[in-house]
């Protein structure tokens, strides 16, 4: 029996406060109602970590929370999902981050308080233990001011340890897009943006032009294309894989992070690029069948039921995914 791959996730940590069934859009001086509210584990990095663990990887998390109930919820949920949390530190000055999410069918509006995550720096990374891992995933550094300026140095240092790495920048909420991708991406094994992020990062209005611009600097590029599935770019060749369509759609929160978890875990186990793209699509679709980014992965029984339904619907596609 193969030993599970060991993944260290470095990133932001916060709760998501989800409001659904909202009557209209907020206006100054007026109050509107929502039908339901849930407080769940949020953040791109944490969703990736929890779902990668649910898919069989041995996952550890490195981040920062406040000394409060939301921080306890984040750590407890990660532990319950099988994620090792020894490298999560507690800020004495700031509260745990939170994102208020207003859901409108398949669209949403977000407001984020970054909180303790801005105090996280590369000195919080367990460098003395990095060699114990097979892979390091880093996500959403645009909201992590403590490491934003050190991204290139971090990936250079990780590469010195001979382990594989992945990066999902996420959307730059300040829209500065000052990531020096030409210098940094050669040190990243798997770059995992979505279409909008790649266009904004490169400054092009055509996805083909954006790919042409960035492919000279990437190793493996797994490009999330929403309802069109995902594209894989390697050695200037493009693989296009179709999206899965679940019968039930709840929300798309964390779907991209679940895609990342599906892609990375499968590639680490198989080194098969096309299969990993398809598995990413599959896990992104699973994500949308329940509230928030981790709920669909919280039960192995229900997870496999959803997977079987999605695979049956696409039984003519030739691939092997556990």
mmCIF file of C-alpha atoms in Angstrom, residues 49-257:
data_model
loop_
_atom_site.group_PDB
_atom_site.id
_atom_site.type_symbol
_atom_site.label_atom_id
_atom_site.label_comp_id
_atom_site.label_asym_id
_atom_site.label_seq_id
_atom_site.Cartn_x
_atom_site.Cartn_y
_atom_site.Cartn_z
ATOM 1 C CA UNK A 49 -6.120 21.559 2.897
ATOM 2 C CA UNK A 50 -9.339 20.038 4.227
ATOM 3 C CA UNK A 51 -10.384 18.595 0.887
ATOM 4 C CA UNK A 52 -6.923 17.292 -0.007
ATOM 5 C CA UNK A 53 -7.005 15.416 3.318
ATOM 6 C CA UNK A 54 -10.462 14.052 2.478
ATOM 7 C CA UNK A 55 -8.969 12.769 -0.786
ATOM 8 C CA UNK A 56 -6.334 10.779 1.078
ATOM 9 C CA UNK A 57 -3.310 13.070 1.350
ATOM 10 C CA UNK A 58 -1.424 13.645 4.607
ATOM 11 C CA UNK A 59 -1.901 17.389 5.053
ATOM 12 C CA UNK A 60 -0.428 19.922 7.480
ATOM 13 C CA UNK A 61 -1.452 23.571 7.671
ATOM 14 C CA UNK A 62 0.721 26.605 8.366
ATOM 15 C CA UNK A 63 -1.070 29.897 9.034
ATOM 16 C CA UNK A 64 -2.231 32.302 11.718
ATOM 17 C CA UNK A 65 -5.498 32.927 13.584
ATOM 18 C CA UNK A 66 -6.631 35.109 16.461
ATOM 19 C CA UNK A 67 -7.229 33.992 20.024
ATOM 20 C CA UNK A 68 -11.005 33.823 19.582
ATOM 21 C CA UNK A 69 -13.973 31.581 18.786
ATOM 22 C CA UNK A 70 -13.520 31.893 15.024
ATOM 23 C CA UNK A 71 -9.899 30.807 15.324
ATOM 24 C CA UNK A 72 -10.965 27.822 17.406
ATOM 25 C CA UNK A 73 -13.565 26.939 14.759
ATOM 26 C CA UNK A 74 -10.932 27.037 11.998
ATOM 27 C CA UNK A 75 -8.474 24.830 13.872
ATOM 28 C CA UNK A 76 -11.152 22.424 15.108
ATOM 29 C CA UNK A 77 -12.654 21.994 11.637
ATOM 30 C CA UNK A 78 -9.265 21.344 10.073
ATOM 31 C CA UNK A 79 -8.476 18.752 12.747
ATOM 32 C CA UNK A 80 -11.854 17.085 12.224
ATOM 33 C CA UNK A 81 -11.087 16.889 8.499
ATOM 34 C CA UNK A 82 -7.802 15.138 9.234
ATOM 35 C CA UNK A 83 -5.444 18.104 8.817
ATOM 36 C CA UNK A 84 -2.445 18.444 11.138
ATOM 37 C CA UNK A 85 -2.514 21.912 12.767
ATOM 38 C CA UNK A 86 0.716 22.150 14.784
ATOM 39 C CA UNK A 87 2.036 24.923 12.519
ATOM 40 C CA UNK A 88 -0.939 27.242 13.050
ATOM 41 C CA UNK A 89 0.132 30.120 15.296
ATOM 42 C CA UNK A 90 -2.035 32.526 17.286
ATOM 43 C CA UNK A 91 -1.848 36.303 17.000
ATOM 44 C CA UNK A 92 -1.988 38.214 20.264
ATOM 45 C CA UNK A 93 -2.950 41.456 18.517
ATOM 46 C CA UNK A 94 -5.546 40.632 15.854
ATOM 47 C CA UNK A 95 -8.741 38.632 15.587
ATOM 48 C CA UNK A 96 -9.232 35.747 13.181
ATOM 49 C CA UNK A 97 -10.071 36.822 9.645
ATOM 50 C CA UNK A 98 -13.632 36.571 8.356
ATOM 51 C CA UNK A 99 -15.366 36.873 4.996
ATOM 52 C CA UNK A 100 -19.017 37.900 4.818
ATOM 53 C CA UNK A 101 -20.493 36.280 1.704
ATOM 54 C CA UNK A 102 -23.787 37.352 0.173
ATOM 55 C CA UNK A 103 -24.917 34.557 -2.150
ATOM 56 C CA UNK A 104 -27.078 35.286 -5.192
ATOM 57 C CA UNK A 105 -27.604 32.003 -7.085
ATOM 58 C CA UNK A 106 -24.250 31.389 -8.821
ATOM 59 C CA UNK A 107 -22.858 34.840 -8.046
ATOM 60 C CA UNK A 108 -21.885 36.486 -4.772
ATOM 61 C CA UNK A 109 -20.535 39.597 -3.093
ATOM 62 C CA UNK A 110 -17.779 39.325 -0.466
ATOM 63 C CA UNK A 111 -16.418 41.552 2.283
ATOM 64 C CA UNK A 112 -13.251 40.347 4.035
ATOM 65 C CA UNK A 113 -11.593 41.336 7.292
ATOM 66 C CA UNK A 114 -8.047 39.962 6.986
ATOM 67 C CA UNK A 115 -7.220 40.035 10.681
ATOM 68 C CA UNK A 116 -4.443 37.772 11.938
ATOM 69 C CA UNK A 117 -3.480 36.527 8.484
ATOM 70 C CA UNK A 118 -1.663 39.816 7.732
ATOM 71 C CA UNK A 119 0.741 39.096 10.615
ATOM 72 C CA UNK A 120 1.837 35.792 9.095
ATOM 73 C CA UNK A 121 5.399 35.999 7.729
ATOM 74 C CA UNK A 122 7.875 33.567 6.234
ATOM 75 C CA UNK A 123 9.474 33.207 9.673
ATOM 76 C CA UNK A 124 6.278 31.332 10.661
ATOM 77 C CA UNK A 125 7.012 28.674 8.034
ATOM 78 C CA UNK A 126 8.531 25.524 9.616
ATOM 79 C CA UNK A 127 11.684 25.577 7.506
ATOM 80 C CA UNK A 128 13.405 23.025 9.726
ATOM 81 C CA UNK A 129 10.697 20.512 8.766
ATOM 82 C CA UNK A 130 10.136 21.382 5.091
ATOM 83 C CA UNK A 131 12.178 18.394 3.914
ATOM 84 C CA UNK A 132 9.604 16.122 5.584
ATOM 85 C CA UNK A 133 7.030 17.031 2.923
ATOM 86 C CA UNK A 134 6.526 15.926 -0.676
ATOM 87 C CA UNK A 135 4.698 19.079 -1.745
ATOM 88 C CA UNK A 136 3.938 22.641 -0.611
ATOM 89 C CA UNK A 137 0.813 24.521 -1.711
ATOM 90 C CA UNK A 138 0.507 28.293 -1.274
ATOM 91 C CA UNK A 139 -2.618 30.310 -1.973
ATOM 92 C CA UNK A 140 -4.048 33.829 -1.900
ATOM 93 C CA UNK A 141 -0.901 35.720 -0.934
ATOM 94 C CA UNK A 142 -2.389 39.012 -2.179
ATOM 95 C CA UNK A 143 -4.284 39.357 1.135
ATOM 96 C CA UNK A 144 -1.288 38.245 3.202
ATOM 97 C CA UNK A 145 0.794 41.399 3.451
ATOM 98 C CA UNK A 146 3.329 39.649 5.663
ATOM 99 C CA UNK A 147 4.469 37.319 2.876
ATOM 100 C CA UNK A 148 3.376 39.171 -0.261
ATOM 101 C CA UNK A 149 6.766 40.794 -0.787
ATOM 102 C CA UNK A 150 8.623 37.538 -0.090
ATOM 103 C CA UNK A 151 6.834 35.198 -2.513
ATOM 104 C CA UNK A 152 9.789 34.852 -4.878
ATOM 105 C CA UNK A 153 12.184 34.181 -1.999
ATOM 106 C CA UNK A 154 9.821 31.594 -0.504
ATOM 107 C CA UNK A 155 9.488 29.612 -3.734
ATOM 108 C CA UNK A 156 13.210 29.799 -4.439
ATOM 109 C CA UNK A 157 13.904 28.431 -0.987
ATOM 110 C CA UNK A 158 11.302 25.670 -1.344
ATOM 111 C CA UNK A 159 12.855 24.576 -4.620
ATOM 112 C CA UNK A 160 16.221 24.175 -2.867
ATOM 113 C CA UNK A 161 14.622 21.385 -0.825
ATOM 114 C CA UNK A 162 13.722 19.482 -3.995
ATOM 115 C CA UNK A 163 9.992 19.282 -3.280
ATOM 116 C CA UNK A 164 7.180 20.127 -5.687
ATOM 117 C CA UNK A 165 5.098 23.276 -5.243
ATOM 118 C CA UNK A 166 1.792 24.754 -6.367
ATOM 119 C CA UNK A 167 0.443 28.304 -6.365
ATOM 120 C CA UNK A 168 -3.021 29.800 -6.701
ATOM 121 C CA UNK A 169 -2.739 33.587 -6.479
ATOM 122 C CA UNK A 170 -6.514 34.118 -6.232
ATOM 123 C CA UNK A 171 -7.955 37.531 -7.085
ATOM 124 C CA UNK A 172 -6.006 40.617 -6.051
ATOM 125 C CA UNK A 173 -8.663 42.489 -4.062
ATOM 126 C CA UNK A 174 -6.652 45.720 -4.352
ATOM 127 C CA UNK A 175 -6.203 45.052 -8.092
ATOM 128 C CA UNK A 176 -2.537 45.992 -8.071
ATOM 129 C CA UNK A 177 -1.499 42.710 -9.714
ATOM 130 C CA UNK A 178 2.124 43.361 -8.818
ATOM 131 C CA UNK A 179 3.129 39.688 -8.793
ATOM 132 C CA UNK A 180 6.424 39.271 -10.667
ATOM 133 C CA UNK A 181 5.340 36.084 -12.422
ATOM 134 C CA UNK A 182 8.252 36.128 -14.861
ATOM 135 C CA UNK A 183 10.697 35.711 -11.980
ATOM 136 C CA UNK A 184 8.609 33.522 -9.667
ATOM 137 C CA UNK A 185 6.716 31.006 -11.804
ATOM 138 C CA UNK A 186 9.824 29.128 -13.008
ATOM 139 C CA UNK A 187 10.163 27.999 -9.363
ATOM 140 C CA UNK A 188 6.505 26.843 -9.202
ATOM 141 C CA UNK A 189 5.643 23.366 -10.471
ATOM 142 C CA UNK A 190 1.869 23.865 -10.765
ATOM 143 C CA UNK A 191 0.328 27.286 -11.404
ATOM 144 C CA UNK A 192 -3.444 27.180 -10.788
ATOM 145 C CA UNK A 193 -5.222 30.430 -11.783
ATOM 146 C CA UNK A 194 -8.709 30.852 -13.183
ATOM 147 C CA UNK A 195 -9.463 32.652 -16.425
ATOM 148 C CA UNK A 196 -10.228 36.054 -14.866
ATOM 149 C CA UNK A 197 -7.097 35.981 -12.724
ATOM 150 C CA UNK A 198 -4.831 35.094 -15.635
ATOM 151 C CA UNK A 199 -6.282 37.894 -17.763
ATOM 152 C CA UNK A 200 -5.832 40.432 -14.962
ATOM 153 C CA UNK A 201 -2.328 39.232 -14.147
ATOM 154 C CA UNK A 202 -1.081 39.442 -17.739
ATOM 155 C CA UNK A 203 -3.081 42.526 -18.730
ATOM 156 C CA UNK A 204 -4.608 40.898 -21.824
ATOM 157 C CA UNK A 205 -8.292 40.705 -22.795
ATOM 158 C CA UNK A 206 -7.871 37.428 -24.696
ATOM 159 C CA UNK A 207 -7.218 34.161 -22.880
ATOM 160 C CA UNK A 208 -5.189 32.867 -25.828
ATOM 161 C CA UNK A 209 -2.920 35.929 -25.676
ATOM 162 C CA UNK A 210 -2.617 35.578 -21.899
ATOM 163 C CA UNK A 211 -1.535 31.946 -22.267
ATOM 164 C CA UNK A 212 0.988 32.868 -24.949
ATOM 165 C CA UNK A 213 2.393 35.559 -22.653
ATOM 166 C CA UNK A 214 2.790 33.395 -19.555
ATOM 167 C CA UNK A 215 3.579 29.904 -20.857
ATOM 168 C CA UNK A 216 7.292 30.653 -21.264
ATOM 169 C CA UNK A 217 7.513 31.089 -17.479
ATOM 170 C CA UNK A 218 5.317 28.225 -16.264
ATOM 171 C CA UNK A 219 6.014 24.551 -15.754
ATOM 172 C CA UNK A 220 2.519 23.035 -15.530
ATOM 173 C CA UNK A 221 -0.344 25.510 -15.950
ATOM 174 C CA UNK A 222 -3.785 24.235 -14.901
ATOM 175 C CA UNK A 223 -6.241 26.930 -15.951
ATOM 176 C CA UNK A 224 -9.731 26.851 -14.443
ATOM 177 C CA UNK A 225 -12.315 27.838 -17.075
ATOM 178 C CA UNK A 226 -15.564 27.659 -15.098
ATOM 179 C CA UNK A 227 -18.370 25.963 -17.019
ATOM 180 C CA UNK A 228 -15.884 25.111 -19.771
ATOM 181 C CA UNK A 229 -13.872 22.864 -17.453
ATOM 182 C CA UNK A 230 -10.120 23.402 -17.359
ATOM 183 C CA UNK A 231 -7.205 23.734 -19.731
ATOM 184 C CA UNK A 232 -3.772 22.322 -19.153
ATOM 185 C CA UNK A 233 -0.713 23.954 -20.699
ATOM 186 C CA UNK A 234 2.633 22.181 -20.702
ATOM 187 C CA UNK A 235 5.491 22.534 -23.194
ATOM 188 C CA UNK A 236 3.270 24.977 -25.137
ATOM 189 C CA UNK A 237 0.648 22.304 -25.780
ATOM 190 C CA UNK A 238 -2.941 22.834 -24.609
ATOM 191 C CA UNK A 239 -5.172 20.074 -23.215
ATOM 192 C CA UNK A 240 -8.860 20.963 -22.846
ATOM 193 C CA UNK A 241 -11.057 18.984 -20.453
ATOM 194 C CA UNK A 242 -14.798 19.385 -19.929
ATOM 195 C CA UNK A 243 -16.598 20.384 -16.751
ATOM 196 C CA UNK A 244 -18.877 18.037 -14.818
ATOM 197 C CA UNK A 245 -22.499 19.062 -14.208
ATOM 198 C CA UNK A 246 -23.961 17.881 -10.895
ATOM 199 C CA UNK A 247 -27.726 17.440 -10.594
ATOM 200 C CA UNK A 248 -27.812 19.671 -7.517
ATOM 201 C CA UNK A 249 -26.138 23.079 -7.297
ATOM 202 C CA UNK A 250 -25.957 24.851 -3.911
ATOM 203 C CA UNK A 251 -23.125 27.375 -4.246
ATOM 204 C CA UNK A 252 -19.708 27.690 -5.875
ATOM 205 C CA UNK A 253 -17.791 28.847 -2.796
ATOM 206 C CA UNK A 254 -14.450 27.063 -2.750
ATOM 207 C CA UNK A 255 -14.999 25.246 -6.056
ATOM 208 C CA UNK A 256 -11.666 26.464 -7.398
ATOM 209 C CA UNK A 257 -9.898 25.344 -4.228
#
